[in-house]
Each structure stands twice: as C-alpha cells, then as structure tokens.
PDB file of C-alpha atoms and ligand atoms in Angstrom:
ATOM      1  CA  UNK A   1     -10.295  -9.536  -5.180  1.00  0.00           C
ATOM      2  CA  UNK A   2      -7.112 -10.013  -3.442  1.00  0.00           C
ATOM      3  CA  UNK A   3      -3.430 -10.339  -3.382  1.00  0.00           C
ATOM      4  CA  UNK A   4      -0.868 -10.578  -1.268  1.00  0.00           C
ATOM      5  CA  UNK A   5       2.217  -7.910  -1.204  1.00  0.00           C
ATOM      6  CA  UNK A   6       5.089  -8.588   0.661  1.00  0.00           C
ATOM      7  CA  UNK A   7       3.618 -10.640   3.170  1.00  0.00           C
ATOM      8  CA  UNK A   8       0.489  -8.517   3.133  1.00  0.00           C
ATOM      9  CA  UNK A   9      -2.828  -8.881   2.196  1.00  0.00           C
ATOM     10  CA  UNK A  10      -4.730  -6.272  -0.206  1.00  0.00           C
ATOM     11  CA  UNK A  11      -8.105  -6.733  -0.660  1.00  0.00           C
ATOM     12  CA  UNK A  12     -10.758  -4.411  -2.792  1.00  0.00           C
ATOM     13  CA  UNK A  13     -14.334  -5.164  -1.638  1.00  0.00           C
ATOM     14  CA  UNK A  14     -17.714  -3.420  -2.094  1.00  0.00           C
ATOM     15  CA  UNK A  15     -19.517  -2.084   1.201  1.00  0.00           C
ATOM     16  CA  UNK A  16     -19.579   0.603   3.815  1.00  0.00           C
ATOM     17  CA  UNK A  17     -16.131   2.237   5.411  1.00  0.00           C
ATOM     18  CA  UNK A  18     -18.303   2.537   8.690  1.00  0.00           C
ATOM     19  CA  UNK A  19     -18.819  -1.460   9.213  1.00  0.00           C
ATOM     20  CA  UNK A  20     -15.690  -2.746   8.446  1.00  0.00           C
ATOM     21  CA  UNK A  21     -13.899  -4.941  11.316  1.00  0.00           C
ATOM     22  CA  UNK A  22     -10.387  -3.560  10.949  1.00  0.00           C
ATOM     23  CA  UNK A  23      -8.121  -2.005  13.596  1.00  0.00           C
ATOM     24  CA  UNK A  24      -8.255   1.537  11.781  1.00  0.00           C
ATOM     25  CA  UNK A  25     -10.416   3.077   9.064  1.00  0.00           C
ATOM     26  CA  UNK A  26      -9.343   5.739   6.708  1.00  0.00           C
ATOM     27  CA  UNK A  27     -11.686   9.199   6.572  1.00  0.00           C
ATOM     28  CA  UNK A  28     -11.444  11.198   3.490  1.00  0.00           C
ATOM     29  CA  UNK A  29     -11.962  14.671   5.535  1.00  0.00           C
ATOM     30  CA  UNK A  30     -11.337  18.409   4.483  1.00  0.00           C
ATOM     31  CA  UNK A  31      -7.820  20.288   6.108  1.00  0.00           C
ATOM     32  CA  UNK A  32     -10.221  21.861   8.729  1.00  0.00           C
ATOM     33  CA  UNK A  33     -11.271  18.250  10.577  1.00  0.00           C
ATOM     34  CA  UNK A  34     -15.025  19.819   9.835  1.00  0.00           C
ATOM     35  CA  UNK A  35     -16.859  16.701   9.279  1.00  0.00           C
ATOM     36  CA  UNK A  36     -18.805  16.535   5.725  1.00  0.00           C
ATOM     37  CA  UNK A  37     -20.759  14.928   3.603  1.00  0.00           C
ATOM     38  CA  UNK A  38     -19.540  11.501   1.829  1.00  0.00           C
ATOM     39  CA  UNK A  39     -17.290   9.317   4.205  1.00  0.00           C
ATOM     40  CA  UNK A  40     -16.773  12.220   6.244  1.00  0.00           C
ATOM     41  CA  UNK A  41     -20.290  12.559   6.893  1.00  0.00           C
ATOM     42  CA  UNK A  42     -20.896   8.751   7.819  1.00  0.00           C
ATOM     43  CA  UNK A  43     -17.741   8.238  10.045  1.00  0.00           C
ATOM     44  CA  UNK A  44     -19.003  11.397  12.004  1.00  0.00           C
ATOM     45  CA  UNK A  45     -22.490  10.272  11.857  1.00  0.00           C
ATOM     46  CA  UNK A  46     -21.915   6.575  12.960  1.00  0.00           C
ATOM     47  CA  UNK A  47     -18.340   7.233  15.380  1.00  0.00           C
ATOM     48  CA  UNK A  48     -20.121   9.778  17.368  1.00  0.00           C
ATOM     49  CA  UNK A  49     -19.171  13.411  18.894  1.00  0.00           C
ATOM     50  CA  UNK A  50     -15.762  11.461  20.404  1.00  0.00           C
ATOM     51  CA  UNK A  51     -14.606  11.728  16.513  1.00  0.00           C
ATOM     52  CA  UNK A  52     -15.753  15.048  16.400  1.00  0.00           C
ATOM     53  CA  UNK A  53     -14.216  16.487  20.007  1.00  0.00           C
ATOM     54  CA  UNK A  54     -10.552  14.804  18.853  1.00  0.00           C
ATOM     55  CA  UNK A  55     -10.638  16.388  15.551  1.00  0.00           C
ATOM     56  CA  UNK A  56     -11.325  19.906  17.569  1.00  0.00           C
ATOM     57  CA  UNK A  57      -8.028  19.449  20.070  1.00  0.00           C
ATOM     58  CA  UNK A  58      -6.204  18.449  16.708  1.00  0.00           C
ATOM     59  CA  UNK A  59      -7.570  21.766  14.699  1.00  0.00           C
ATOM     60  CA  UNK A  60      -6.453  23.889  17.973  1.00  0.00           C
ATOM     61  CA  UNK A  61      -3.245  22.485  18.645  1.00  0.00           C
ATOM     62  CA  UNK A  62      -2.011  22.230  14.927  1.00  0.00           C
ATOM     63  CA  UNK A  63      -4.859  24.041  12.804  1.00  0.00           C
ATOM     64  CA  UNK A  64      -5.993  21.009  11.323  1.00  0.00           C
ATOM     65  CA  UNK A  65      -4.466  18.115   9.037  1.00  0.00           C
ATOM     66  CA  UNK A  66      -2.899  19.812   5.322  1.00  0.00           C
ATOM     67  CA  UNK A  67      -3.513  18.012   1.862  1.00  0.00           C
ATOM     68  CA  UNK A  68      -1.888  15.043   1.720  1.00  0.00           C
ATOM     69  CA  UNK A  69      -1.228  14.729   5.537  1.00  0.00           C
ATOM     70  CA  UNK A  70      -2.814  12.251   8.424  1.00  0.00           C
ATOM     71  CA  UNK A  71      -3.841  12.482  11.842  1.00  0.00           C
ATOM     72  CA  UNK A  72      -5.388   9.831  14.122  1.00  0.00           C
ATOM     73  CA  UNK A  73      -8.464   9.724  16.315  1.00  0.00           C
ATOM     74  CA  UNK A  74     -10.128   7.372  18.232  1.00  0.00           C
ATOM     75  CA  UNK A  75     -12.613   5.078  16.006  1.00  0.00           C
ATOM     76  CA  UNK A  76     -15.289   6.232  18.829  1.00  0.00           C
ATOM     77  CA  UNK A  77     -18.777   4.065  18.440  1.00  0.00           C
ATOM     78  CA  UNK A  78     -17.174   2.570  15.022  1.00  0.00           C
ATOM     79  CA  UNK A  79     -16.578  -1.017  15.040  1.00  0.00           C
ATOM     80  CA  UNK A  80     -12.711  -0.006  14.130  1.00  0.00           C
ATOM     81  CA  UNK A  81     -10.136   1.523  17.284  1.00  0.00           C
ATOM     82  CA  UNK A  82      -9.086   4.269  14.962  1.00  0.00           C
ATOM     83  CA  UNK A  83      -9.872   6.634  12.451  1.00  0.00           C
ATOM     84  CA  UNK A  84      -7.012   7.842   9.981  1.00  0.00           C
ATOM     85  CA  UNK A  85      -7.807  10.956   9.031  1.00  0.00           C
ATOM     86  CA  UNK A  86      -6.300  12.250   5.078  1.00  0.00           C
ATOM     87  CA  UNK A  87      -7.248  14.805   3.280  1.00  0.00           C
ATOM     88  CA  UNK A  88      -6.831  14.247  -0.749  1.00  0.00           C
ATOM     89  CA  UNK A  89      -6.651  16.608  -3.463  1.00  0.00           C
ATOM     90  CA  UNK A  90      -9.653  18.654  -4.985  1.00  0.00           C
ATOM     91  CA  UNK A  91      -9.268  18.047  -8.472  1.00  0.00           C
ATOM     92  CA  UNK A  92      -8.663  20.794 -10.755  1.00  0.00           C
ATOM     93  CA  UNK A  93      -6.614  20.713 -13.923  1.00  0.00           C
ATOM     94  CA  UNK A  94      -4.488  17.985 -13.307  1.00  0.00           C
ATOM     95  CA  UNK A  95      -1.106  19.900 -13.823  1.00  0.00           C
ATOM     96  CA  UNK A  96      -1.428  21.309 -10.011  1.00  0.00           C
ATOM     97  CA  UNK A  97       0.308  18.319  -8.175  1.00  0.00           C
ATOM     98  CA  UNK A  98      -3.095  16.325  -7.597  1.00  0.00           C
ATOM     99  CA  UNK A  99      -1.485  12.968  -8.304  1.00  0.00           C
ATOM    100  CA  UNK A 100       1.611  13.580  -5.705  1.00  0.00           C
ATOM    101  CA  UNK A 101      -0.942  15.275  -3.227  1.00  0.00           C
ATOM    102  CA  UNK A 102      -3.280  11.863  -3.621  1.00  0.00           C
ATOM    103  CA  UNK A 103      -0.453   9.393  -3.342  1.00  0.00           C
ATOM    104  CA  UNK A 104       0.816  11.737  -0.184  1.00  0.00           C
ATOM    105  CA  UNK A 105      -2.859  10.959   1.264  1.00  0.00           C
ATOM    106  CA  UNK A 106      -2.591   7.012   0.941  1.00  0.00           C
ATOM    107  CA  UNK A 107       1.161   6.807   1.922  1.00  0.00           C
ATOM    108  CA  UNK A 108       0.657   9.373   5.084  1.00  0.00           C
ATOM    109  CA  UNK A 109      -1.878   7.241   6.055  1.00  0.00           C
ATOM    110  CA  UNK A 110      -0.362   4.278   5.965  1.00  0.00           C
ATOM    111  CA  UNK A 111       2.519   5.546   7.834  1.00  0.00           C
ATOM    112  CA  UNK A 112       0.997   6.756  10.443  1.00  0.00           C
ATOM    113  CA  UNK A 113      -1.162   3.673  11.179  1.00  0.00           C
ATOM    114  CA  UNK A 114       2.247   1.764  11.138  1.00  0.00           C
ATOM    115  CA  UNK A 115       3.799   3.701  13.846  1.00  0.00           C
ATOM    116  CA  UNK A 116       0.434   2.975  16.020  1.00  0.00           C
ATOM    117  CA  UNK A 117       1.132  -0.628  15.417  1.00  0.00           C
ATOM    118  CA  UNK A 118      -1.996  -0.518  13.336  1.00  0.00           C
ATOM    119  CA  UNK A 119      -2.023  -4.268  11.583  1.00  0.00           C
ATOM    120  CA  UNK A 120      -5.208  -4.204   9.775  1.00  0.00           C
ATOM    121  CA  UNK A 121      -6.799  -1.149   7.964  1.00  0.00           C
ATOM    122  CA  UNK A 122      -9.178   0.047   5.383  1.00  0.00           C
ATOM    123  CA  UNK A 123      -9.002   2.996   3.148  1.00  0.00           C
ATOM    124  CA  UNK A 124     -11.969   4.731   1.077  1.00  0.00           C
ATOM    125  CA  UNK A 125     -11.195   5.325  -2.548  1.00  0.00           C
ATOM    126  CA  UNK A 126      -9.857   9.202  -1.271  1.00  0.00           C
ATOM    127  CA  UNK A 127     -10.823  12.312  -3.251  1.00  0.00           C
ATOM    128  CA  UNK A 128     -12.846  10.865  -6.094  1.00  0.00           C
ATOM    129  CA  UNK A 129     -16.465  11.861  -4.462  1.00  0.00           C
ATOM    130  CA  UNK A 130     -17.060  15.454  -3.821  1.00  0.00           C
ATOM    131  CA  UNK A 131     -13.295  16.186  -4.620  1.00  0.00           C
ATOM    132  CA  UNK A 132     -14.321  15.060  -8.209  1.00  0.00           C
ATOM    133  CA  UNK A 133     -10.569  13.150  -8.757  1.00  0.00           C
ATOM    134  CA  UNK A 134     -11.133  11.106 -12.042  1.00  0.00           C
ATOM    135  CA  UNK A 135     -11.485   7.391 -10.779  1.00  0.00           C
ATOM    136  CA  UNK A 136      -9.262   5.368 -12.780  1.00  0.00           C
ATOM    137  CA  UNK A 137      -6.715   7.876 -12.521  1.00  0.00           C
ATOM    138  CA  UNK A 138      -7.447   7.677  -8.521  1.00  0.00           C
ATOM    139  CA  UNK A 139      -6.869   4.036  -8.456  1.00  0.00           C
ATOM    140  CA  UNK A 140      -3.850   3.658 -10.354  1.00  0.00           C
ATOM    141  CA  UNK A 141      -2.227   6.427  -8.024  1.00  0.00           C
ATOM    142  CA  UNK A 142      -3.930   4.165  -4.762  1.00  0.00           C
ATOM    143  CA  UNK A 143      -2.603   0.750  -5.822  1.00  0.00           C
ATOM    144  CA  UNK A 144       0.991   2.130  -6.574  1.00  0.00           C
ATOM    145  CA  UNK A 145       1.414   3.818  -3.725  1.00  0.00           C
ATOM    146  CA  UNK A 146       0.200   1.028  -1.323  1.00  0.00           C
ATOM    147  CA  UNK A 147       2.312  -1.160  -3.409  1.00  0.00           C
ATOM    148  CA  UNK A 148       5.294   0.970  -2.659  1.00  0.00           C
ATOM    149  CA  UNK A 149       4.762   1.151   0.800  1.00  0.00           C
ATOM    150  CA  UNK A 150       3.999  -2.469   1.363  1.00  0.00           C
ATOM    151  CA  UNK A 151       7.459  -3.094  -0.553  1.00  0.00           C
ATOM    152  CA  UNK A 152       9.177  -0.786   1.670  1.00  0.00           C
ATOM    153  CA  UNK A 153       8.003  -2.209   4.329  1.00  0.00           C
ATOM    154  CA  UNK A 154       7.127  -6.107   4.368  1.00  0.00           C
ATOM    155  CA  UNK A 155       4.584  -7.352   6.461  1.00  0.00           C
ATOM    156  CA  UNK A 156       3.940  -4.357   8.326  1.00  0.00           C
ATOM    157  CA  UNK A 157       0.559  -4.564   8.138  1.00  0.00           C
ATOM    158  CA  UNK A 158      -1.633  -8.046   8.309  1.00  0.00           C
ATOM    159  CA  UNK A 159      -3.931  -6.717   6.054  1.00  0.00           C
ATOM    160  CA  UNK A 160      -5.008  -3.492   3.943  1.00  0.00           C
ATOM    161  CA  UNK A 161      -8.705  -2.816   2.309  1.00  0.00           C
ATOM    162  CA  UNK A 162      -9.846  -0.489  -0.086  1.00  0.00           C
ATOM    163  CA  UNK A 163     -13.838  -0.731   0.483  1.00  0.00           C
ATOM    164  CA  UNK A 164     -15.558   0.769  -2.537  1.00  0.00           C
ATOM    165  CA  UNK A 165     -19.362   2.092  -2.070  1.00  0.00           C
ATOM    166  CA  UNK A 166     -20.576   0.665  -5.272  1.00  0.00           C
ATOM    167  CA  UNK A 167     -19.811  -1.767  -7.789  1.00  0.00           C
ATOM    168  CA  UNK A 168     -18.776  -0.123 -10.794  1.00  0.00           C
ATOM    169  CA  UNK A 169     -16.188   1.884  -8.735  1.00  0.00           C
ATOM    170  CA  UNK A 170     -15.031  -1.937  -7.539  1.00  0.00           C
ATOM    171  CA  UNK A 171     -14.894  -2.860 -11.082  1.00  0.00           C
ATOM    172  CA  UNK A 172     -12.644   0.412 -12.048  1.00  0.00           C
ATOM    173  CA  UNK A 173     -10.140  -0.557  -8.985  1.00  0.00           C
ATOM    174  CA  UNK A 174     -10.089  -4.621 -10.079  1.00  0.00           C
ATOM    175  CA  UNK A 175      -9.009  -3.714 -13.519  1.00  0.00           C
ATOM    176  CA  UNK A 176      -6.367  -0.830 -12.029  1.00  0.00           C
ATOM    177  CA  UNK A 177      -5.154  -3.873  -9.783  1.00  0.00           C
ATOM    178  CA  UNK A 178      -4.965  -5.900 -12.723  1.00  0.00           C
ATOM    179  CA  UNK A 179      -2.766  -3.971 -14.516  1.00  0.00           C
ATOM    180  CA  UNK A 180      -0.728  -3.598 -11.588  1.00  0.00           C
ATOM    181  CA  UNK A 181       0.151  -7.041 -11.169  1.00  0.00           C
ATOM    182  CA  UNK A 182       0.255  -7.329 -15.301  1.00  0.00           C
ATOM    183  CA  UNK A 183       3.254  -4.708 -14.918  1.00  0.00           C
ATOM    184  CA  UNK A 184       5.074  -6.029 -11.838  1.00  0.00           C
ATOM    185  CA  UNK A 185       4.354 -10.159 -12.663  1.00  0.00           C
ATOM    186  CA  UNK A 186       5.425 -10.677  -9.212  1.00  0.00           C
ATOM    187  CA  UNK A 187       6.062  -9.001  -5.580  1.00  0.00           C
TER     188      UNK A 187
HETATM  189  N1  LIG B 201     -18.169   3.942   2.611  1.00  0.00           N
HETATM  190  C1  LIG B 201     -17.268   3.810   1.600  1.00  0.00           C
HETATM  191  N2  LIG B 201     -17.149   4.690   0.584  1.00  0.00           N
HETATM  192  C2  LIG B 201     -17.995   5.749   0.593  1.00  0.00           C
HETATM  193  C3  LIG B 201     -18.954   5.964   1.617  1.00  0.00           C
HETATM  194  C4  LIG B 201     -19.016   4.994   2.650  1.00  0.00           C
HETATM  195  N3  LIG B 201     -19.899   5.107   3.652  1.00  0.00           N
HETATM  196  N4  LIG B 201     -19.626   7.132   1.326  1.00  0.00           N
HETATM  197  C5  LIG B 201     -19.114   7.603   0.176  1.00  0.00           C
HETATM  198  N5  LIG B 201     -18.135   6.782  -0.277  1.00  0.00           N
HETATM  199  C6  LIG B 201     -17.301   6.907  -1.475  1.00  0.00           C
HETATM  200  C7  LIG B 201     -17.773   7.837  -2.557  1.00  0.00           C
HETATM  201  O1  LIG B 201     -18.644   7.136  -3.438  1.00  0.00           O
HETATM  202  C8  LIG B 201     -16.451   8.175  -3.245  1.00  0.00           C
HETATM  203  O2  LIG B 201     -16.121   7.133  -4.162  1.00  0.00           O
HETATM  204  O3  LIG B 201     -16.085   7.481  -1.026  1.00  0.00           O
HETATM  205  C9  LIG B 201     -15.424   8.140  -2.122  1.00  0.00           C
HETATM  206  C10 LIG B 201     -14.940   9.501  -1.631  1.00  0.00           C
HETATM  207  O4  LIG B 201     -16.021  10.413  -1.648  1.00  0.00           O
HETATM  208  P1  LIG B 201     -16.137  11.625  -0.572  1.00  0.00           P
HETATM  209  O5  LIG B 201     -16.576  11.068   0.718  1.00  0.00           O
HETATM  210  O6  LIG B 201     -16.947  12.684  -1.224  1.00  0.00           O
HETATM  211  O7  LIG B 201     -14.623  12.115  -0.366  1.00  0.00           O
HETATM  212  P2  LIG B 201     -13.728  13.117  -1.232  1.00  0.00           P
HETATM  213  O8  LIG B 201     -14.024  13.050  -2.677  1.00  0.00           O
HETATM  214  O9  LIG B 201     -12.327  12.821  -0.754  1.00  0.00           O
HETATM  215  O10 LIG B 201     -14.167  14.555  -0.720  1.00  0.00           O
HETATM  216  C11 LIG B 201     -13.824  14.946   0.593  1.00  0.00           C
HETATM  217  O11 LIG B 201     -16.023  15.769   1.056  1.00  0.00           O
HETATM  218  O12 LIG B 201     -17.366  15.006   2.765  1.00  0.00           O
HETATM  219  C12 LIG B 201     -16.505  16.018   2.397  1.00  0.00           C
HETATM  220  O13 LIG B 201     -15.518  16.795   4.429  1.00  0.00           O
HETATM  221  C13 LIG B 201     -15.263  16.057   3.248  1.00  0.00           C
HETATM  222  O14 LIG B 201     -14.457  18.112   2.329  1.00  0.00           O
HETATM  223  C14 LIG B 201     -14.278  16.725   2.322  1.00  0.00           C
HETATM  224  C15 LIG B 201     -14.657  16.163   0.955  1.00  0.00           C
END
C-alpha cells in the first residue's frame, strides 16, 4: 500500500528490515545500544560487529540513546548506509506517556536521518514486539507522526517504509493508514 505525503512516498510492505534497499534502516534497540533479540537481534546479526563497535563509542561518549531518542551508525554489511537507532516505549499501563515516548521514537528518527541528508528510509513497526505496545494503537501513533513530519517538512525525504514481519501486522497498519487518509481526505 502506498501514498504519497507532501511530495513523499509512504509505503507499508511485508518483509525483513535487514534486506531492504534504502539509504537508512530504523533499529528498534534498548537505551543501552546492547543489541537484542527481535530487529535488534537481526540488524546486529546481519550488519556485523561495525554496528556493534559504533553503538559502544556512542554508549561511552553519551551513555547510550534515551526513550524516544535516535542515534546513527553505519549500516555496516547491511544492504542500507545507515542504521537509525530509536528506542520506543515498554508498554505498561498506558497512562505513563507511552504514546508521546512512541511518537518521540518515529519523529527523532526521522529527524535525524533528515539532517544526514538521508532520502530514503525504512522503519520497523517500533515497540510492539518484546516491548509488548498494543499494535493498532502503535500504528495509529506511527502514521500520525510520520504524517506530521512529512507535512512539516515536504519532500524531505524521497521515500519512507514501514516493513512489517508478517501479514496480519501489515493488515493492522493498512487499515490504521486507511483511516488516516479517511480523516485527512487529502495532504
Ligand atoms: N524485520 C522487520 N520486523 C521485524 C523483524 C525483522 N527482521 N524482526 C522482528 N520484527 C518485528 C516484530 O514482529 C515486531 O512487530 O518488529 C517489531 C518490533 O519487535 P522487537 O524487535 O521486539 O522490538 P521492540 O518491541 O521495540 O522491543 C525492543 O527488544 O530486541 C530487543 O534490544 C531490543 O530491548 C529492545 C527490545
């Protein structure tokens, strides 16, 4: 599915964050730069120790990247230049600022790519694996936000992905994206 914002293009597809051909991919990591299971797990696992050695400078010099923060790596042996690193919310009750904390995550990341001149990136569906985020909730909070951004700032990026590992969490982003564009009728 796809539609263009502001001069750029948002697409939700199925697959694997690790093979897609974009300039940047988006890690959903912990606030130490650990590495992890999840997307975490196969970014470290496919980028290589390069990843790994960045995220250790970063965790020295500034103790690591803070919920609803990015840094940026090198992309390593990934097929991508870059790796956006976020960390997203651990869902708890729902009343402790998850939702801000998540939209922090996608925005943060966006911004950062932008001012790397970063014109082509995709983005995991952030903090509703291990970090147990309820998914609908997740990609109502991920649309708007990239929405916002992309209206903020028009055609700053060629294109942005949200690559979703299977298909039912596809289907629960299509219908999010739906409404989205049901709301706003036009961009
Ligand atoms: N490509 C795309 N999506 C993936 C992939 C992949 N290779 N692997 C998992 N996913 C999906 C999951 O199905 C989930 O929908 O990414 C989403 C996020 O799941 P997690 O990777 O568990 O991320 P999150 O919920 O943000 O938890 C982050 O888990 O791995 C640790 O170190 C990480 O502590 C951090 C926490």
């Amino acid at each position: 599915m796809e539609v263009t914002i502001a001069g750029t293009k948002l697409k939700l597809l199925k697959g694997d964050i690790t093979t897609q051909k974009v300039e940047a991919i988006v890690n959903a990591a912990n606030t130490g730069l650990w590495g992890g299971s999840g997307v975490d797990g196969a970014i470290h696992r496919v980028g290589g120790p390069a990843i790994a050695e960045e995220c250790r400078r970063i965790r020295e010099e500034q103790g690591g990247c803070p919920t609803g923060q990015a840094v940026i790596t090198t992309g390593g042996l990934l097929p991508t230049c870059y790796v956006v690193h976020t960390v997203g919310p651990i869902w708890r009750s729902g009343d402790q600022g998850e939702d801000k904390l998540l939209s922090d995550a996608y925005y943060n990341s966006l911004k950062i790519a932008q001012k790397n001149k970063i014109k082509s990136i995709a983005f995991p569906s952030i903090s509703t694996g291990a970090y147990r985020f309820p998914l609908e909730r997740a990609a109502r909070i991920a649309l708007d936000t990239i929405k916002t951004f992309l209206l903020q700032n028009p055609s700053s990026f060629n294109e942005v992905r949200i690559v979703l590992y299977t298909t039912s969490i596809l289907e629960i982003y299509k219908k999010a994206l739906m409404n989205l564009l049901e709301k706003e009728q036009s961009f």
